[in-house]
Coordinates of C-alpha atoms and ligand atoms in Angstrom, one line a residue:
M1 CA 21.5 -12.4 -0.3
T2 CA 19.3 -15.3 0.1
R3 CA 17.4 -16.3 -3.2
L4 CA 13.8 -17.7 -3.1
T5 CA 11.5 -18.7 -5.7
L6 CA 8.2 -16.9 -5.8
D7 CA 6.5 -20.0 -4.5
Q8 CA 9.1 -20.3 -1.7
A9 CA 8.6 -16.5 -0.7
H10 CA 4.7 -17.0 -0.6
A11 CA 5.2 -20.3 1.4
L12 CA 7.6 -18.6 3.8
A13 CA 5.3 -15.9 4.6
K14 CA 2.3 -18.0 5.0
L15 CA 4.0 -20.5 7.1
I16 CA 5.2 -17.9 9.6
L17 CA 1.7 -16.2 9.8
L18 CA 0.2 -19.5 10.5
H19 CA 2.7 -20.7 12.9
N20 CA 2.3 -17.4 14.9
G21 CA -1.5 -17.8 15.2
F22 CA -3.2 -16.0 12.2
S23 CA -6.2 -17.6 10.5
L24 CA -5.7 -19.4 7.2
A25 CA -7.6 -16.5 5.6
H26 CA -5.5 -13.8 7.0
A27 CA -2.3 -15.9 6.2
D28 CA -3.3 -16.4 2.7
A29 CA -4.4 -12.5 2.0
V30 CA -1.1 -11.2 3.7
A31 CA 1.3 -13.6 1.8
D32 CA -0.4 -12.8 -1.4
T33 CA 0.5 -9.0 -0.9
V34 CA 3.9 -9.4 0.8
A35 CA 5.2 -11.9 -1.9
A36 CA 3.7 -9.7 -4.6
G37 CA 5.7 -6.8 -3.1
E38 CA 9.0 -9.0 -3.1
R39 CA 8.2 -9.9 -6.7
D40 CA 7.7 -6.5 -8.0
G41 CA 10.8 -5.1 -6.3
C42 CA 8.9 -3.2 -3.6
A43 CA 11.0 -4.4 -0.7
S44 CA 9.6 -1.9 1.8
H45 CA 6.3 -3.7 1.5
G46 CA 7.6 -7.2 0.9
L47 CA 8.7 -10.2 3.2
Y48 CA 10.0 -7.6 5.5
R49 CA 6.5 -6.7 6.5
V50 CA 5.8 -10.2 8.0
L51 CA 8.1 -9.1 11.0
G52 CA 5.6 -6.3 11.6
C53 CA 2.8 -8.6 11.4
V54 CA 4.0 -10.9 14.1
A55 CA 5.1 -8.0 16.3
S56 CA 1.7 -6.5 16.0
L57 CA 0.1 -9.7 17.0
K58 CA 2.5 -10.1 19.9
A59 CA 1.6 -6.5 21.0
G60 CA -2.1 -7.4 21.0
K61 CA -2.6 -4.8 18.1
V62 CA -4.3 -7.0 15.6
E63 CA -7.0 -9.8 15.6
A64 CA -5.6 -12.9 14.3
D65 CA -8.8 -14.6 13.0
A66 CA -11.0 -11.4 12.4
R67 CA -13.6 -11.9 9.9
P68 CA -14.7 -8.8 7.9
E69 CA -18.3 -7.9 7.7
V70 CA -19.5 -6.4 4.3
V71 CA -22.5 -3.9 4.8
D72 CA -24.3 -2.5 1.7
Q73 CA -24.2 1.1 3.1
A74 CA -25.8 3.0 0.3
P75 CA -26.4 2.6 -3.4
S76 CA -22.8 3.6 -4.1
I77 CA -21.1 2.9 -0.8
V78 CA -19.8 -0.5 0.4
R79 CA -18.5 -0.6 4.0
V80 CA -16.2 -3.2 5.2
D81 CA -15.7 -3.7 9.0
A82 CA -12.4 -5.3 9.3
A83 CA -13.0 -5.9 13.1
G84 CA -9.3 -5.2 13.9
G85 CA -7.8 -7.7 11.3
F86 CA -5.6 -6.9 8.3
S87 CA -6.9 -4.8 5.5
Q88 CA -6.0 -7.3 2.9
L89 CA -8.8 -9.7 3.9
A90 CA -11.3 -6.8 4.2
F91 CA -10.5 -5.7 0.8
Q92 CA -11.1 -9.2 -0.5
A93 CA -14.4 -9.4 1.1
G94 CA -15.6 -6.1 -0.2
L95 CA -14.3 -6.2 -3.7
P96 CA -17.2 -8.1 -5.5
L97 CA -19.7 -5.6 -4.1
L98 CA -17.6 -2.6 -4.9
K99 CA -17.2 -3.7 -8.6
D100 CA -21.0 -4.4 -8.9
K101 CA -21.8 -1.0 -7.6
A102 CA -19.3 0.8 -9.9
R103 CA -20.9 -1.1 -12.8
A104 CA -24.4 -0.2 -11.9
N105 CA -23.8 3.5 -10.9
G106 CA -20.7 4.4 -12.7
I107 CA -19.0 5.3 -9.4
A108 CA -18.7 3.7 -6.2
A109 CA -16.7 3.7 -3.0
M110 CA -15.5 1.3 -0.5
A111 CA -14.6 2.4 3.1
I112 CA -12.8 -0.1 5.0
N113 CA -13.0 0.4 8.7
R114 CA -11.1 -0.8 11.8
C115 CA -8.3 -2.6 9.9
V116 CA -4.7 -2.9 10.6
H117 CA -3.0 -1.6 7.5
F118 CA 0.6 -2.0 6.1
S119 CA 0.4 -2.9 2.7
A120 CA 1.2 -1.3 -0.6
L121 CA -2.0 0.0 -2.4
W122 CA -1.1 -1.0 -5.9
V123 CA -1.9 -4.6 -5.3
E124 CA -5.6 -3.6 -4.6
I125 CA -5.5 -1.2 -7.5
E126 CA -4.7 -3.8 -10.1
Q127 CA -7.5 -5.9 -9.0
L128 CA -9.9 -3.1 -10.2
T129 CA -8.0 -2.3 -13.3
E130 CA -8.4 -5.9 -14.2
A131 CA -12.1 -5.5 -14.1
G132 CA -11.9 -2.6 -16.6
L133 CA -12.5 -0.1 -13.7
V134 CA -10.4 3.1 -13.1
A135 CA -9.6 3.3 -9.3
L136 CA -8.1 5.5 -6.7
A137 CA -7.3 4.6 -3.1
C138 CA -5.8 6.2 -0.2
T139 CA -5.2 5.5 3.6
P140 CA -3.7 7.3 6.7
S141 CA -0.9 5.5 8.8
H142 CA 0.7 6.8 12.1
A143 CA 1.4 10.4 12.6
W144 CA 5.2 10.2 11.5
V145 CA 5.2 13.2 9.0
A146 CA 5.4 17.1 9.6
P147 CA 3.4 19.5 7.6
A148 CA 5.3 21.8 5.2
G149 CA 6.5 24.9 7.3
G150 CA 6.2 22.8 10.5
N151 CA 8.5 20.1 12.3
Q152 CA 6.1 18.1 14.5
P153 CA 4.6 14.9 13.1
V154 CA 0.9 15.4 12.2
F155 CA 0.4 13.2 9.0
G156 CA 0.9 9.7 8.2
T157 CA 2.7 8.6 5.2
N158 CA -0.5 8.6 3.6
P159 CA -0.3 6.8 0.2
I160 CA -2.4 7.8 -2.9
A161 CA -2.7 5.2 -5.7
F162 CA -4.5 5.5 -8.9
G163 CA -5.0 2.9 -11.7
W164 CA -6.2 3.1 -15.3
P165 CA -6.9 -0.2 -17.3
R166 CA -5.1 -0.7 -20.7
A167 CA -5.9 -2.9 -23.6
G168 CA -3.0 -5.2 -24.2
H169 CA -0.7 -3.7 -21.6
D170 CA -0.1 -3.7 -17.9
P171 CA -2.3 -1.0 -16.3
F172 CA -1.2 2.5 -15.8
V173 CA -0.8 2.7 -12.0
F174 CA 1.0 5.0 -9.8
D175 CA 1.1 4.4 -6.1
F176 CA 3.2 6.7 -3.8
A177 CA 3.4 8.0 -0.2
T178 CA 2.6 11.6 0.3
S179 CA 5.8 11.7 2.6
A180 CA 9.2 12.1 0.6
I181 CA 9.4 8.4 0.8
A182 CA 7.6 5.4 2.5
R183 CA 8.6 4.9 6.0
G184 CA 9.4 1.3 5.2
E185 CA 12.1 2.4 3.0
I186 CA 13.8 4.4 5.8
E187 CA 13.3 1.4 8.1
L188 CA 15.1 -0.7 5.4
H189 CA 18.1 1.9 5.3
R190 CA 18.3 1.5 9.3
R191 CA 18.3 -2.4 8.9
A192 CA 21.2 -2.1 6.2
G193 CA 23.1 0.5 8.3
K194 CA 22.8 3.1 5.6
A195 CA 22.3 6.9 5.7
I196 CA 19.1 8.4 4.1
P197 CA 19.2 11.1 1.5
E198 CA 18.6 14.7 2.6
G199 CA 15.0 15.7 2.1
W200 CA 13.4 12.7 3.7
G201 CA 13.5 13.9 7.4
V202 CA 14.5 16.1 10.1
D203 CA 15.6 15.9 13.6
A204 CA 13.7 16.8 16.8
Q205 CA 14.8 20.6 16.3
G206 CA 13.6 20.4 12.6
Q207 CA 17.1 20.5 11.2
P208 CA 17.7 18.1 7.9
S209 CA 19.0 14.7 9.2
T210 CA 20.4 11.9 7.1
D211 CA 20.3 9.3 10.1
P212 CA 17.4 6.9 9.9
N213 CA 17.5 6.5 13.6
V214 CA 17.0 10.1 14.4
V215 CA 14.3 10.7 11.6
L216 CA 12.4 7.5 12.8
D217 CA 12.7 7.8 16.5
L218 CA 13.3 11.5 17.4
G219 CA 12.5 13.8 14.6
A220 CA 10.0 13.8 11.8
M221 CA 9.6 12.6 8.2
L222 CA 8.8 15.2 5.3
T223 CA 6.2 15.5 2.8
F224 CA 7.1 15.3 -0.9
G225 CA 6.7 18.6 -3.0
G226 CA 6.6 20.8 0.1
H227 CA 3.1 22.5 0.5
K228 CA 1.6 20.3 -2.2
G229 CA 2.3 16.9 -0.5
S230 CA 1.3 18.4 2.8
A231 CA -2.0 19.3 1.3
L232 CA -2.6 15.9 -0.3
A233 CA -1.6 14.3 3.1
A234 CA -4.2 16.5 4.8
M235 CA -6.8 15.4 2.2
V236 CA -6.0 11.7 2.8
E237 CA -6.4 12.3 6.7
L238 CA -9.8 13.8 6.0
I239 CA -11.3 11.4 3.1
A240 CA -9.9 8.2 4.8
G241 CA -10.5 9.4 8.4
P242 CA -13.4 11.6 9.4
L243 CA -15.3 11.1 6.2
I244 CA -15.5 7.4 6.7
G245 CA -15.8 7.5 10.6
D246 CA -12.3 6.2 11.2
L247 CA -9.0 7.3 12.9
T248 CA -6.7 9.9 11.7
S249 CA -2.9 9.2 11.7
A250 CA -2.5 11.0 15.1
E251 CA -5.4 8.9 16.5
S252 CA -4.0 5.8 15.2
L253 CA -0.5 6.6 16.8
A254 CA -2.4 7.2 20.1
H255 CA -4.3 4.0 19.8
D256 CA -0.9 2.2 19.4
G257 CA 0.2 3.3 22.8
G258 CA 4.0 3.0 22.0
S259 CA 3.8 -0.7 20.8
K260 CA 5.3 0.4 17.3
S261 CA 2.6 -1.9 15.7
S262 CA 1.3 -1.5 12.3
P263 CA -1.2 1.4 12.0
Y264 CA -5.0 0.8 12.8
H265 CA -7.5 3.0 10.9
G266 CA -9.6 2.9 7.7
E267 CA -9.0 2.9 3.9
L268 CA -11.1 4.7 1.1
I269 CA -11.2 3.1 -2.4
I270 CA -13.1 4.6 -5.1
A271 CA -13.8 2.8 -8.4
L272 CA -15.2 4.3 -11.7
D273 CA -16.7 2.8 -14.6
P274 CA -15.8 4.4 -17.9
R275 CA -18.6 2.7 -19.9
R276 CA -21.2 4.5 -17.6
F277 CA -19.5 8.0 -18.0
L278 CA -19.5 7.4 -21.9
G279 CA -22.8 5.5 -22.1
D280 CA -21.4 3.0 -24.6
A281 CA -19.1 0.1 -24.9
T282 CA -16.9 1.3 -27.6
E283 CA -13.8 1.5 -25.2
Q284 CA -12.7 4.6 -26.9
H285 CA -11.2 5.9 -23.6
L286 CA -8.7 3.0 -24.0
A287 CA -7.5 4.2 -27.2
R288 CA -7.4 7.8 -26.4
A289 CA -5.4 7.1 -23.3
E290 CA -3.0 5.4 -25.3
S291 CA -2.2 8.6 -27.1
L292 CA -1.4 10.2 -23.8
F293 CA 0.9 7.2 -22.7
E294 CA 2.6 7.4 -26.3
S295 CA 3.4 11.1 -25.8
I296 CA 5.1 10.4 -22.5
Q297 CA 7.1 7.5 -23.3
G298 CA 7.9 8.7 -26.9
Q299 CA 10.2 11.2 -25.4
G300 CA 12.0 8.8 -23.3
A301 CA 10.0 9.4 -20.0
R302 CA 8.8 6.2 -18.3
L303 CA 5.4 5.4 -17.0
P304 CA 4.9 4.8 -13.2
S305 CA 4.8 1.1 -12.4
Q306 CA 7.1 0.2 -15.5
R307 CA 10.2 -0.6 -13.1
R308 CA 7.8 -2.7 -11.1
Y309 CA 6.4 -4.7 -14.1
E310 CA 10.0 -5.2 -15.2
A311 CA 10.9 -6.5 -11.8
R312 CA 7.8 -8.8 -12.0
A313 CA 8.8 -10.4 -15.3
R314 CA 12.5 -10.9 -14.0
S315 CA 11.2 -12.4 -10.7
R316 CA 9.1 -14.9 -12.4
V317 CA 12.2 -16.4 -14.2
D318 CA 14.8 -15.8 -11.4
G319 CA 12.9 -15.7 -8.2
V320 CA 13.9 -12.9 -5.7
E321 CA 16.7 -12.1 -3.5
I322 CA 16.4 -11.0 0.1
P323 CA 19.1 -10.0 2.6
T324 CA 20.2 -13.0 4.6
A325 CA 19.7 -11.2 7.7
L326 CA 16.0 -10.7 7.1
Y327 CA 15.9 -14.3 6.0
N328 CA 17.3 -15.3 9.2
D329 CA 15.0 -13.0 11.1
L330 CA 12.1 -14.4 9.3
K331 CA 13.1 -18.1 10.0
A332 CA 13.5 -17.2 13.7
L333 CA 9.7 -16.7 13.7
L334 CA 9.2 -20.3 13.1
A335 CA 11.0 -21.3 16.2
Ligands
LIG1 P1 8.2 6.0 -4.6 O1 8.6 7.3 -4.1 O2 9.3 5.0 -5.0 O3 7.0 6.2 -5.6 C1 6.4 5.2 -6.2 C2 5.4 5.5 -7.4 O4 6.4 6.3 -8.3 C3 5.5 4.1 -8.3 O5 4.2 4.2 -8.9 C4 6.8 4.2 -9.1 O6 6.8 3.4 -10.0 C5 6.6 5.7 -9.5 N1 7.9 6.3 -9.9 C6 9.1 6.2 -9.4 N2 10.1 6.7 -10.1 C7 9.5 7.1 -11.4 C8 9.9 7.7 -12.4 N3 11.1 8.1 -12.6 N4 9.0 7.9 -13.5 C9 7.7 7.5 -13.4 N5 7.3 7.1 -12.3 C10 8.1 6.8 -11.2 O7 7.4 5.1 -3.5 P2 6.9 5.6 -2.1 O8 8.0 5.3 -1.2 O9 6.3 7.0 -2.0 O10 5.9 4.4 -1.8 C11 6.2 3.0 -1.9 C12 5.0 2.1 -1.4 O11 4.8 2.3 -0.2 C13 3.7 2.4 -2.1 O12 3.3 1.0 -2.7 C14 2.7 2.6 -1.0 O13 1.3 2.1 -1.3 C15 3.5 2.1 0.2 N6 2.9 2.7 1.2 C16 2.0 2.2 2.1 C17 1.5 2.8 3.3 C18 0.4 2.4 4.1 O14 -0.1 3.0 5.0 N7 -0.2 1.2 3.8 C19 2.1 4.1 3.7 C20 3.1 4.5 2.8 C21 3.4 4.0 1.7 P3 7.8 2.1 -10.1 O15 7.2 1.3 -8.9 O16 7.6 1.5 -11.4 O17 9.0 2.5 -9.8
LIG2 O1 6.0 2.4 4.7 O2 5.2 4.4 5.2 C1 5.1 3.2 5.2 C2 3.9 2.4 5.7 C3 3.3 2.7 6.6 C4 2.2 1.8 6.8 C5 2.6 0.8 5.8 N1 3.6 1.2 5.1

């Protein structure tokens, strides 16, 4: 393993992105999210993703210097045209207007269109909970996941993330793929030469497989929770696809044309302002939520993101460790 400080992790990602031709704005925005992923123990969306950024650029599937355009679409809707660039910069561009609209109306949505998307969603959710807003986000990806009862890929790994602000605590955030696991995690198993657990994917005949090569290249991934994850995956396709005038995961994969680049589609983010719902500023919703969290944790269960926050605290002291093979692959992109 190779140890890096958080500053070194960020600087490495940024340097590689700049060296390979990305604009400073994109390099900064992407380095922020991949360094945060590494810091929080989310290796599947950490520095490893920089390899995919550069590969997508070489394949002509991302605009290196795209400038997102923010459109005031409707009283409660912000639209950001990412113009073929990464979602991270588009999110940053639209965030101030999304927050203003949520505060003015109680609920607001942001549709990001035409973005190349590979990031974890909690990074975005935390920027809304920091502003005292409740938040929900989802996005398709490429069609890699079979619906429950079938064995042909239709859905993306379609993450759904939710955040609730807390006074004096890190926010309550969950963020998971509607597949049994993120594809990035299976890719990391392949890189490490490790088998995957049963239940993550099937072979081309629909039979269970623990071989990451088979699941990634020949078969299909599976949804979590059978028909329930399958329905949620379909919902994500609809509300972050046709609803916002953007591509489904199947259309994103067709657009990819076999280049194996990062997915290209849209993202839907919804922000809610509790003060508008309640009509006051007493923050009673925060105290009431704490009772719920206490009744979860009081019996020894953990809250989602607790592991991540603990990893964050550790990384701030110790830095992060990445596989040396990954470090070498990253350094090779500076040649
Ligand atoms: P997991 O299956 O690991 O689930 C993640 C969520 O569940 C986290 O909030 C996690 O908290 C929480 N969790 C895990 N175990 C427990 C537990 N025992 N008790 C309570 N909560 C728990 O992650 P996925 O593989 O599904 O997704 C990982 C990431 O991949 C996400 O950040 C997602 O946004 C990203 N992704 C992005 C895609 C894209 O298209 N951009 C596509 C698919 C995934 P904690 O982190 O603290 O463990
Ligand atoms: O890990 O499933 C995944 C993923 C898809 C796009 C970005 N991450």
